[in-house]
XYZ file of C-alpha atoms in Angstrom:
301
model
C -155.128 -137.812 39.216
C -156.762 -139.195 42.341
C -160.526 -139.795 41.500
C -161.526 -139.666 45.739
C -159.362 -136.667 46.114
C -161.623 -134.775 42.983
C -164.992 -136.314 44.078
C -164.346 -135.311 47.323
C -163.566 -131.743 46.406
C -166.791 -131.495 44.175
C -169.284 -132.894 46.984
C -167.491 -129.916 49.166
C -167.880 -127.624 46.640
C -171.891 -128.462 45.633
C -172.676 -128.406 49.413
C -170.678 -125.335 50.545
C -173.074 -123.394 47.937
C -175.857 -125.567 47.712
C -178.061 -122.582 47.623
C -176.323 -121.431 44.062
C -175.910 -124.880 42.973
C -180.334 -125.183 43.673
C -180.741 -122.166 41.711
C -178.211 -122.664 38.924
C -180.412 -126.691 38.831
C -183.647 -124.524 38.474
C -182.556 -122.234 35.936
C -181.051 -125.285 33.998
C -183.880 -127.279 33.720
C -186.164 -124.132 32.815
C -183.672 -122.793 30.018
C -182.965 -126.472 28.448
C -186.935 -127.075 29.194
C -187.502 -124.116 26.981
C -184.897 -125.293 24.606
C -186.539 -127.814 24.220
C -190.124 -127.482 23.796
C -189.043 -124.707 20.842
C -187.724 -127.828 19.158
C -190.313 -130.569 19.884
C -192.597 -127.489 18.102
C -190.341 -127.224 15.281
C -190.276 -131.136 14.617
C -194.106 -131.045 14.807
C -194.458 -128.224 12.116
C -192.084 -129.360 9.663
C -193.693 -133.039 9.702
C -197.312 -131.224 9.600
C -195.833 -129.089 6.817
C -194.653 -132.071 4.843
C -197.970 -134.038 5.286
C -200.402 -131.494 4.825
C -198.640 -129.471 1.487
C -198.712 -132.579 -0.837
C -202.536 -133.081 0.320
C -203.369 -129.241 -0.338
C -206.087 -128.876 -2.792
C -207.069 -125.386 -4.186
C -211.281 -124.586 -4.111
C -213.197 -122.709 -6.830
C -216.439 -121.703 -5.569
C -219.019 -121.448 -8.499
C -221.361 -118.576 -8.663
C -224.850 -118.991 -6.044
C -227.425 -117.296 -5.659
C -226.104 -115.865 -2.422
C -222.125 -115.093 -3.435
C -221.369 -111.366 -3.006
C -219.365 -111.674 -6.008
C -221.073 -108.491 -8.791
C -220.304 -110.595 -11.717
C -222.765 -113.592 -10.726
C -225.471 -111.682 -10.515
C -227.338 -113.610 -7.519
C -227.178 -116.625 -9.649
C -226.348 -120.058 -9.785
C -223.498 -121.387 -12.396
C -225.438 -122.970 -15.302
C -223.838 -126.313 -16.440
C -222.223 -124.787 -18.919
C -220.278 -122.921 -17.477
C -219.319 -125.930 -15.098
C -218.533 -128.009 -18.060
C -216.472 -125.301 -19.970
C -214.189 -124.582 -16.446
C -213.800 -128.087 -15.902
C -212.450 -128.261 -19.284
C -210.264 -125.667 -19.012
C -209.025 -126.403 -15.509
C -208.115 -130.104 -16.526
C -206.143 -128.743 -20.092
C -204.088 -126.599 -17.215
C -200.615 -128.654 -17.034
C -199.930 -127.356 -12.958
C -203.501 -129.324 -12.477
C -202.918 -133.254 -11.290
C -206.494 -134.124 -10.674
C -210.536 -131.932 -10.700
C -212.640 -132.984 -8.500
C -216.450 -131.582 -8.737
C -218.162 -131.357 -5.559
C -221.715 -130.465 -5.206
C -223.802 -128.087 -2.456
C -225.108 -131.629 -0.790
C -221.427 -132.878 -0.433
C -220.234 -129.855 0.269
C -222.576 -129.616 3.734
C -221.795 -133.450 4.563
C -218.394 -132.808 4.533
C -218.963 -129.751 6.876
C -221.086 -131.451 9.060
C -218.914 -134.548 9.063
C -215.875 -132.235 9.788
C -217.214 -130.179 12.538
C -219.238 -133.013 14.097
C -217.509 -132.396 17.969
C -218.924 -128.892 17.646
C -222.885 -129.532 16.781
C -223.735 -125.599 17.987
C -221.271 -124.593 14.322
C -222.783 -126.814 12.510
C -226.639 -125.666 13.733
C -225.927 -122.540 12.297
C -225.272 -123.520 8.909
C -227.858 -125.163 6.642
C -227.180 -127.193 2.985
C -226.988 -124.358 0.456
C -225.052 -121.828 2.179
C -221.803 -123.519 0.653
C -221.832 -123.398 -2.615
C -221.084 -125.755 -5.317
C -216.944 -125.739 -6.272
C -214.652 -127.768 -8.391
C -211.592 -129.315 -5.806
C -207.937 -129.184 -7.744
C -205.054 -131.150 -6.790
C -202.120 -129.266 -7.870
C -198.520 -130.901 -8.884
C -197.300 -128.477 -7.023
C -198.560 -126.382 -5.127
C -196.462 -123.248 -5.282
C -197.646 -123.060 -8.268
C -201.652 -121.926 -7.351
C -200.795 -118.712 -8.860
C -201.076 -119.816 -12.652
C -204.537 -121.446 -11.802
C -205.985 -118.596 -10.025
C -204.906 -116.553 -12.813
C -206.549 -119.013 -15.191
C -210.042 -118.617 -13.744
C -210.659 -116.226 -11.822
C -212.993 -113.586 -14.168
C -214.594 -116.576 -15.637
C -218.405 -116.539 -15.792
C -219.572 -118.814 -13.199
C -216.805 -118.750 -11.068
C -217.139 -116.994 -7.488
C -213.475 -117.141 -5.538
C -210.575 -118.932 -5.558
C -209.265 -119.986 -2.362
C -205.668 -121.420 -1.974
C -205.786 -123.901 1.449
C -202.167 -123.408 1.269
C -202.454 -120.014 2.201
C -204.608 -120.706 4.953
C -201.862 -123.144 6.639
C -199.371 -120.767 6.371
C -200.865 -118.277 8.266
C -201.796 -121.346 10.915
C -198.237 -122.291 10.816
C -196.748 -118.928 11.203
C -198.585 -119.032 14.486
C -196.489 -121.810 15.791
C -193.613 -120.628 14.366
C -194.207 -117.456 16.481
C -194.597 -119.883 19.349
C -191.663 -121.565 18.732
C -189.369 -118.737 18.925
C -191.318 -117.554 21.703
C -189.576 -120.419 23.604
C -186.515 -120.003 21.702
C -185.775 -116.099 23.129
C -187.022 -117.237 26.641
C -184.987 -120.456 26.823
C -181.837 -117.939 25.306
C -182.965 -115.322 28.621
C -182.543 -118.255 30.784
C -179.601 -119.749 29.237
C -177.613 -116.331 29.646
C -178.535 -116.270 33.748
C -177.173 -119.548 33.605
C -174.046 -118.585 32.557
C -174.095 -115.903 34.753
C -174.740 -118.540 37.958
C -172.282 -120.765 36.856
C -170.011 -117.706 37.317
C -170.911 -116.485 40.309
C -171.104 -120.443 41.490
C -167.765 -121.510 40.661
C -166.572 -117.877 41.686
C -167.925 -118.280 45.026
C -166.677 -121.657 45.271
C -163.206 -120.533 43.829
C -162.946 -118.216 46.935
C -164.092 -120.352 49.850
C -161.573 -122.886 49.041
C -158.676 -120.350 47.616
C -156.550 -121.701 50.443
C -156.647 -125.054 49.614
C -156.093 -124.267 46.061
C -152.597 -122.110 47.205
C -151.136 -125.254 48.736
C -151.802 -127.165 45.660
C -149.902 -124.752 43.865
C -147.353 -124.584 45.621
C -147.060 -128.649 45.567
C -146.830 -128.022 42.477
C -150.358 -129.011 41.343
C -150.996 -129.032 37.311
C -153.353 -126.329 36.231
C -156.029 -129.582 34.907
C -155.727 -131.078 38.659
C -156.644 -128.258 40.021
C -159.647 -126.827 37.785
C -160.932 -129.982 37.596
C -163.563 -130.009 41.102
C -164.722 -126.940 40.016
C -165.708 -127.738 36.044
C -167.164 -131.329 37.239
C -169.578 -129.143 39.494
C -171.037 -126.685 36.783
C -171.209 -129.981 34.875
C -173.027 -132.002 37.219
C -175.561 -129.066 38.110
C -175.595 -128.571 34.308
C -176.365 -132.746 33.833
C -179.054 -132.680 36.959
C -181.288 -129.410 35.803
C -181.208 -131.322 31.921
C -182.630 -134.309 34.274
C -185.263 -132.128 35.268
C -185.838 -130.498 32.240
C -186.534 -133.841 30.831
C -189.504 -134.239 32.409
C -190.970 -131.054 31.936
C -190.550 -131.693 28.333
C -192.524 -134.872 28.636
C -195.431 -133.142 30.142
C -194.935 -130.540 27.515
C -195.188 -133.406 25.165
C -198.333 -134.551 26.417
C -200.125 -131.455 27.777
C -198.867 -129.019 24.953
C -198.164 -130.826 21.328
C -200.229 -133.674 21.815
C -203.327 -131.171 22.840
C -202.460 -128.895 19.838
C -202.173 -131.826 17.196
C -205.627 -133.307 18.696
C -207.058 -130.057 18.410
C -206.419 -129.084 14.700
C -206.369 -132.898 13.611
C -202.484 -132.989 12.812
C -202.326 -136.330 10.423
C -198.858 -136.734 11.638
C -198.219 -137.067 15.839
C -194.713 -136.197 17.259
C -192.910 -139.581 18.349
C -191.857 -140.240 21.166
C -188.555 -141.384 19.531
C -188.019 -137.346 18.339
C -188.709 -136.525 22.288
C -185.978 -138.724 23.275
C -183.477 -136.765 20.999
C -185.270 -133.836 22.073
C -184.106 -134.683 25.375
C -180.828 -136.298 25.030
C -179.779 -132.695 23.037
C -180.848 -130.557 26.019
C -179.366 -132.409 28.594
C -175.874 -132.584 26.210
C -176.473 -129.020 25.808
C -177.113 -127.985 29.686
C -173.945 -130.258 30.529
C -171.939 -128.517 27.780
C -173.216 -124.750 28.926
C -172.055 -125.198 32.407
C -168.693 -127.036 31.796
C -167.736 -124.133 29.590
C -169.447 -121.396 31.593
C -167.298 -122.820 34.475
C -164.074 -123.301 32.543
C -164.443 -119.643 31.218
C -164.673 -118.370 34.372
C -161.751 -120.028 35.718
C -159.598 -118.917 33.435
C -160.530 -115.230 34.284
C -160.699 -115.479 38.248
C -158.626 -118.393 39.257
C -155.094 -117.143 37.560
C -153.452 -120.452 38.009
């Protein structure tokens, strides 16, 4: 096969429709942009996920003089009841460690933790969080057994289950990731669809060309190569694109959201550059096959 004779007929081709070929580049690099970020969001969750559920502790608030709670009767936990749940909690064989922490601790912690927002912390005052005991499950699908355990005991006020609370937070971004997923799949069908119309259109302006080959007796790969090369290089320059929107959704999107609800563990830049290297594979795949497809259905060669 003559390589100038198939370059040739793919710069002729891309500049004939160069209108198509702009928009099929566009929706590209938006579809595999989308593609994407729906992954780099996925990475980020299941490394939060692993970090954050083998650091998961479960909270028993002790009775105040404030909790809502009927059977504490507006009053504090005396320390024997502390000393008797302690006791039991630490007999419990799901428990790996009790921790006791104390009203005063308990506000330091809040203050320390919500230092960037002084107006929440102005509203609270040391008291209003009551004293609780901190458990460190061995695992911690297994809070069920513990609540069980104490909840009803005198002294204790609630049982709260952080692991709960990040699953609701990570539901969120799951929500967000397939968000992005079912847009980037809405853009990856028009794609399709452009290839089609793309390498139909270009099919057509140059079916006279295409007759003499055939009857030169042209093989069916000499011929339908120009046209797959140009879904393919569209397809490789909108994953170029889309490369860079997914480093500024990187930095302006999952670096923003990890600074914002502390993520321990950052996305790397090393899982961006797979990231990338899949969608551009992917957007080059999508339009060689979109293109080869409709070949086979329009051409008849």
């Amino acid at each position: 096969m003559r390589v100038q004779f198939v370059v040739q007929e793919i710069w002729i081709g891309l500049r004939r429709n160069l209108t198509m070929t702009v928009s099929l580049v566009i929706t590209v690099a938006i579809a595999m942009a989308l593609f994407g970020t729906g992954l780099l969001i996925r990475q980020q969750v299941n490394s939060s996920k692993t970090y954050w559920y083998d650091k998961v502790e479960v909270s028993i608030f002790l009775c105040a003089k404030t909790s809502s709670n009927p059977s504490c009767q507006k009053a504090d936990a005396t320390q024997q009841q502390k000393d008797q749940l302690k006791a039991e909690l630490e007999r419990l064989p799901q428990v790996a460690n009790v921790e006791y922490e104390s009203k005063q601790q308990a506000y330091a912690r809040f203050k320390d933790r919500f230092a960037s927002t002084p107006g929440f912390v102005e509203s609270a005052k040391e008291g209003d969080i009551p004293d609780s005991y901190r458990i460190r499950l061995k695992n911690p699908e297994q809070y069920k057994a513990v609540s069980q355990a104490v909840l009803g005991r005198p002294g204790v006020d609630q049982v709260i289950n952080e692991q709960e609370i990040l699953k609701k937070f990570f539901n969120i971004l799951n929500g967000l990731q397939w968000a992005a997923l079912f847009i980037a799949l809405v853009q990856v069908i028009a794609s399709v669809l452009l290839v089609g119309n793309t390498v139909r259109l270009s099919a057509f302006n140059r079916r006279r060309e295409t007759g003499i080959m055939r009857l030169v007796g042209a093989s069916n790969t000499y011929i339908q190569m120009p046209f797959i090369l140009e879904g393919a290089i569209a397809g490789l320059i909108g994953g170029m694109f889309s490369s860079v929107l997914l480093v500024f959704s990187k930095l302006m999107l999952i670096d923003r959201l990890a600074g914002n609800v502390d993520f321990a563990s950052k996305l790397g830049w090393g899982t961006v550059v797979w990231v990338i290297i899949v969608s551009i594979c992917f957007g080059v795949l999508l339009c060689a096959v979109a293109s080869f497809l409709t070949l086979r259905r329009y051409l008849r060669i």
